[in-house]
Short mmCIF file of C-alpha atoms in Angstrom, two decimals:
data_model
loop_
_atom_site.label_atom_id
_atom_site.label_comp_id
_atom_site.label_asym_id
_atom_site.label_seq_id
_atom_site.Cartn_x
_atom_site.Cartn_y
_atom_site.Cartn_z
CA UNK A 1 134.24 138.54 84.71
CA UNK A 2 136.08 141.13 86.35
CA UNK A 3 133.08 141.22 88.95
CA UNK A 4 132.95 137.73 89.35
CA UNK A 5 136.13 137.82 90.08
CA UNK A 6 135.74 139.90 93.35
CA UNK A 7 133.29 136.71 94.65
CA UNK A 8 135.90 133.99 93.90
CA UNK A 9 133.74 132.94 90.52
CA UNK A 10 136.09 132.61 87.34
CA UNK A 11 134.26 133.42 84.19
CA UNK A 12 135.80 131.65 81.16
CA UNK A 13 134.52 133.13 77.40
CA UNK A 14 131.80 130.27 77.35
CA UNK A 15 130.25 130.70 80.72
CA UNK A 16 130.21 134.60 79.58
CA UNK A 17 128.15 133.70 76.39
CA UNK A 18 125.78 131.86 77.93
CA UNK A 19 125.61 134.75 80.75
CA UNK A 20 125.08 137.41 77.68
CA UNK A 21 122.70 134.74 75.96
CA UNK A 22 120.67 134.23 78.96
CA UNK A 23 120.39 138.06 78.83
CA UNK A 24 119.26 138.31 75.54
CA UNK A 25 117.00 136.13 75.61
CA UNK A 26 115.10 137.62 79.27
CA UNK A 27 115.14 141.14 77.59
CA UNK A 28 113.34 139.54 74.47
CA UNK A 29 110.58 137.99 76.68
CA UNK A 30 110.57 140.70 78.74
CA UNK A 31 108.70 142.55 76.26
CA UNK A 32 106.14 140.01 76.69
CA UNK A 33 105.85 139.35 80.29
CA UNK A 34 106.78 141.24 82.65
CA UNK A 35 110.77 139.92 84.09
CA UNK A 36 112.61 142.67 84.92
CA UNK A 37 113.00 146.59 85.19
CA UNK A 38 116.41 146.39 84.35
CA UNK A 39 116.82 146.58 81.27
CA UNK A 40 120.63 149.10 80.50
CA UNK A 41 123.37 146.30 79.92
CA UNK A 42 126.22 147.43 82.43
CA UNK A 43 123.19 147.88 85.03
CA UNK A 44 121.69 144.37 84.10
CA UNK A 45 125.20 142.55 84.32
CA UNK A 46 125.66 144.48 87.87
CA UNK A 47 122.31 144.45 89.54
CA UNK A 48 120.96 140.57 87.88
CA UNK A 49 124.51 138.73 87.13
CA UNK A 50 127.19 139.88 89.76
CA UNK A 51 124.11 139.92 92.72
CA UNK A 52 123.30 136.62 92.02
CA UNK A 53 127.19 135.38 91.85
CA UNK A 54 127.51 137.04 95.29
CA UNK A 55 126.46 134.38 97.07
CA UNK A 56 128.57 131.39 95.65
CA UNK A 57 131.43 131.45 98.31
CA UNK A 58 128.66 130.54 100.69
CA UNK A 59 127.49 127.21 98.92
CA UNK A 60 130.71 126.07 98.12
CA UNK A 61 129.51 123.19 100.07
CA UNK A 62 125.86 122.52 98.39
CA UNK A 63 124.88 119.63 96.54
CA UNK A 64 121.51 120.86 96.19
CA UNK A 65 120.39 124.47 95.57
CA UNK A 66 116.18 125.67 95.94
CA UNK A 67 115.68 129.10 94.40
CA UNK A 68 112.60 130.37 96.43
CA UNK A 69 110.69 132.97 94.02
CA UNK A 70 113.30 133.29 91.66
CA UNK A 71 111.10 134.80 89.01
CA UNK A 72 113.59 135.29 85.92
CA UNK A 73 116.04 132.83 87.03
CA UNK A 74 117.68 134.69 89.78
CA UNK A 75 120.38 134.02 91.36
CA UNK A 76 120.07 130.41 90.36
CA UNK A 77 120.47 130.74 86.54
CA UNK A 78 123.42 132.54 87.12
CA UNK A 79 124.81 130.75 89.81
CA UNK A 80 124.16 126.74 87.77
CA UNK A 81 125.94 128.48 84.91
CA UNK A 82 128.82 129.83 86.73
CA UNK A 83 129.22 126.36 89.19
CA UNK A 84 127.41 123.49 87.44
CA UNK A 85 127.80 121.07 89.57
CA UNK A 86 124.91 121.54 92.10
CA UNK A 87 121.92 120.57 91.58
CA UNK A 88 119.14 123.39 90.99
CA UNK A 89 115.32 123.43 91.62
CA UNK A 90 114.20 126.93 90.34
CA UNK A 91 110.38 127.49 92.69
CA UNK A 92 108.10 130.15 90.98
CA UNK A 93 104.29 130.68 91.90
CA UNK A 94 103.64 132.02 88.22
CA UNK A 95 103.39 129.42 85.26
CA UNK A 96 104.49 132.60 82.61
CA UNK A 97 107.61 132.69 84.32
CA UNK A 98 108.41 128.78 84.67
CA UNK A 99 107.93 128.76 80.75
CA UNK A 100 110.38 131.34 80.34
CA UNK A 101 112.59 129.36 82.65
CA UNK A 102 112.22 126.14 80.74
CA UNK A 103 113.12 127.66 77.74
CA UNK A 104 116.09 129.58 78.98
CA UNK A 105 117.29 126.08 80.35
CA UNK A 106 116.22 124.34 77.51
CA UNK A 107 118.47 127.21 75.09
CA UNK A 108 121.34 127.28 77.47
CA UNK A 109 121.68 123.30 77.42
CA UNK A 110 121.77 123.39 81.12
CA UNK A 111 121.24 119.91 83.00
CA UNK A 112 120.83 119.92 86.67
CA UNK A 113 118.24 122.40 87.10
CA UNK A 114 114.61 122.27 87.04
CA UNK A 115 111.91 124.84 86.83
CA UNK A 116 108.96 124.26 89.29
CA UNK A 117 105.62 125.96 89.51
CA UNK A 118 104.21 125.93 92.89
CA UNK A 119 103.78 128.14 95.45
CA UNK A 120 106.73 127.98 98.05
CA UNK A 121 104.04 126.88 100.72
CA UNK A 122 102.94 124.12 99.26
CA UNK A 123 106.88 122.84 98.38
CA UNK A 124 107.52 123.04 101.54
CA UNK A 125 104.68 120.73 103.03
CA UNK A 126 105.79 117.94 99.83
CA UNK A 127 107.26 115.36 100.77
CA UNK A 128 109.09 115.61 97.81
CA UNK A 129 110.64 119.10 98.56
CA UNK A 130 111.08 119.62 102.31
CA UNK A 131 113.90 118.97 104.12
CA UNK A 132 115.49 117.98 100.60
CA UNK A 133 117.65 120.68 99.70
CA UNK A 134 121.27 121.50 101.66
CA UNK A 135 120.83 125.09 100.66
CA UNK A 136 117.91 127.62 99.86
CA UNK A 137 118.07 131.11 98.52
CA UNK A 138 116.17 133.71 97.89
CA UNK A 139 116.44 137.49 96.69
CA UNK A 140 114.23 140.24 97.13
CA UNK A 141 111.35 137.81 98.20
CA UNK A 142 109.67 138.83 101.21
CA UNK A 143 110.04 140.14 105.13
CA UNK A 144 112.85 137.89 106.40
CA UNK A 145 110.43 136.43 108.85
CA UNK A 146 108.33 135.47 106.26
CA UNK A 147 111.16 134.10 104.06
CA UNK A 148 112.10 132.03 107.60
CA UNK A 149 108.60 130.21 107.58
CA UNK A 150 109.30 129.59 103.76
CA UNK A 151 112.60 128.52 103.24
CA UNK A 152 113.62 126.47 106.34
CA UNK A 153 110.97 123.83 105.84
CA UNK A 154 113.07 122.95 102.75
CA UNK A 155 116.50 122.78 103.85
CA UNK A 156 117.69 119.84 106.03
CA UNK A 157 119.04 120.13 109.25
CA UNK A 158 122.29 121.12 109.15
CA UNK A 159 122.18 122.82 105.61
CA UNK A 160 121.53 126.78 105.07
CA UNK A 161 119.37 129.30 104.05
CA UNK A 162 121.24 132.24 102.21
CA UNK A 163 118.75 135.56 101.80
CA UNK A 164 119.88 138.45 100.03
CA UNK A 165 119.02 141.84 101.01
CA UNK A 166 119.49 145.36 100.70
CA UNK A 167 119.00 146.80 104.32
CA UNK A 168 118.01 144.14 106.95
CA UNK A 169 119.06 145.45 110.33
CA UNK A 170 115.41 146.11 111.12
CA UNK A 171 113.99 143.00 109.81
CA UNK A 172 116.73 140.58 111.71
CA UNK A 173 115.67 142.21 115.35
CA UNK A 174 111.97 141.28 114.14
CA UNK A 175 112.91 137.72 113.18
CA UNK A 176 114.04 136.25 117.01
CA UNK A 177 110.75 134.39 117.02
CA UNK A 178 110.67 133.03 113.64
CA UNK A 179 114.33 131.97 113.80
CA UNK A 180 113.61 130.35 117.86
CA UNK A 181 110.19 128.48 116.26
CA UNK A 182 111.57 127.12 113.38
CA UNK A 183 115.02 126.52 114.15
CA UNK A 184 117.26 128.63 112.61
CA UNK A 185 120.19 130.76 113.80
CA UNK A 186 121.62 133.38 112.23
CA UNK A 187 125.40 132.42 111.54
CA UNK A 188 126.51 135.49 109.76
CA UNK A 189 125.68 138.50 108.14
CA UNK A 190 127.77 139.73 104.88
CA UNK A 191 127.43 143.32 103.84
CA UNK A 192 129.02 144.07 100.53
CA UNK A 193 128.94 146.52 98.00
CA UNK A 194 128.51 145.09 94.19
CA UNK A 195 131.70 145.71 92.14
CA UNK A 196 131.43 148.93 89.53
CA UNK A 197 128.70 150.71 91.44
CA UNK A 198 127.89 152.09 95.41
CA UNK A 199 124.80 149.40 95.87
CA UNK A 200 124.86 147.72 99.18
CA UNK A 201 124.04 144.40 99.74
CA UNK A 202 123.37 142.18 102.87
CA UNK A 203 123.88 138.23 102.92
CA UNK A 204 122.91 136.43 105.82
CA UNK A 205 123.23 133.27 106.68
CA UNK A 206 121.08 131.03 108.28
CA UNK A 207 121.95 127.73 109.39
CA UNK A 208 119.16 125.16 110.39
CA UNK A 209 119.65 123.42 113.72
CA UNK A 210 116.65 121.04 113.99
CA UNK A 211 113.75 119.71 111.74
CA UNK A 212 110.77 121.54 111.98
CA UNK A 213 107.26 121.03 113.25
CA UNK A 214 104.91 120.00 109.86
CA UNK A 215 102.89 122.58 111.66
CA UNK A 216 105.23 125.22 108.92
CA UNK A 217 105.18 126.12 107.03
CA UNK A 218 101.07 127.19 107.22
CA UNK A 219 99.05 127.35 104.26
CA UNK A 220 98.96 129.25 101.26
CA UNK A 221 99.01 133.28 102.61
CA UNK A 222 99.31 132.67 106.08
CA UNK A 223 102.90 133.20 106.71
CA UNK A 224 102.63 137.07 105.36
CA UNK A 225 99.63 137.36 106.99
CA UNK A 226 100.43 136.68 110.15
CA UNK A 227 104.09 136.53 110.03
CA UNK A 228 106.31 134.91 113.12
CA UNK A 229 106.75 138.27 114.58
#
């Protein structure tokens, strides 16, 4: 809570429950599939819980949340339990961890998210996904040009793309191209530190200026590949 705190995110005793249930019930599958190397509490609550609430001051504004690769549930499980009222599309390429998803929704009793298996590719040349969303996010994904080419497609002009990183002053001077070919500009870039520990974290913010071509994103591979470099 205390953590939270630090991000403008109130905890109340049964948004912390759900928090600690949610963890529970990860570490049990974990031993199953593979979710997380995390597995010390106070390390877990840091590195999984307060990461993923780091970001909620910037989509104060969102209606509409897509979690790009967000494997366990990260940052969106966190983030729909903290702030409910957004709606949530969780986007995983592996159908072991959508299951896990639907049941950790399903145990949680949270309504306003969805788990979706697909590869971010192919959401992002559906009709039914692109250009839907007024935010996307996504944590420890990819290269950010190759997170560029993914998310953007998604997000409608005007609306954001959050991506959280630990160092990224290389990867922004090699994403001028991406950014210029699909539209995006880099509005700003947030480096904090997560409360009770010395990790660094980088936020930036990407606003989207103009729809894209339906030229991106490519197919299936092709954007880590041969990233917009």
């Amino acid at each position: 809570a205390e953590g939270a705190g630090k991000f403008g995110v109130s905890l109340d005793g049964p948004r912390i429950s759900a928090l600690i249930k949610y963890k529970d019930m990860l570490l049990e599958w974990n031993e199953k599939i593979n979710l997380t190397a995390i597995t010390e509490e106070r390390d877990f609550i840091i590195r999984h819980f307060i990461d993923s609430l780091s970001i909620a001051p910037y989509l104060e504004n969102a209606g509409s949340i897509i979690d790009v690769g967000t494997g366990a549930g990260f940052p969106g499980i966190p983030l729909k339990i903290a702030r409910p009222a957004p709606e949530v599309v969780l986007l995983d390429s592996l159908e072991k961890r959508v299951a896990f998803l639907n049941c950790a929704i399903e145990a949680l009793k949270l309504t306003g998210v969805s788990a979706v298996h697909l590869r971010v590719e192919d959401a992002g040349r559906s009709s039914q996904y692109r250009e839907k969303f007024d935010a996307a996010v996504a944590r420890a994904v990819a290269s950010l040009p190759v997170l560029l080419e993914y998310c953007l497609p998604l997000v409608r002009t005007g609306g954001v793309f959050i991506a959280m990183k630990g160092s990224a002053a290389e990867e922004i001077e090699y994403s001028r191209k991406a950014l210029e070919t699909l539209g995006g500009k880099i509005e700003n870039i947030h480096e904090i530190i997560l409360p009770g520990s010395d990790i660094k974290r980088n936020i930036i913010i990407v606003k989207k200026l103009r729809q894209i071509s339906t030229k991106y994103p490519r197919k299936a591979g092709k954007p880590t590949k041969e990233p917009l470099i």
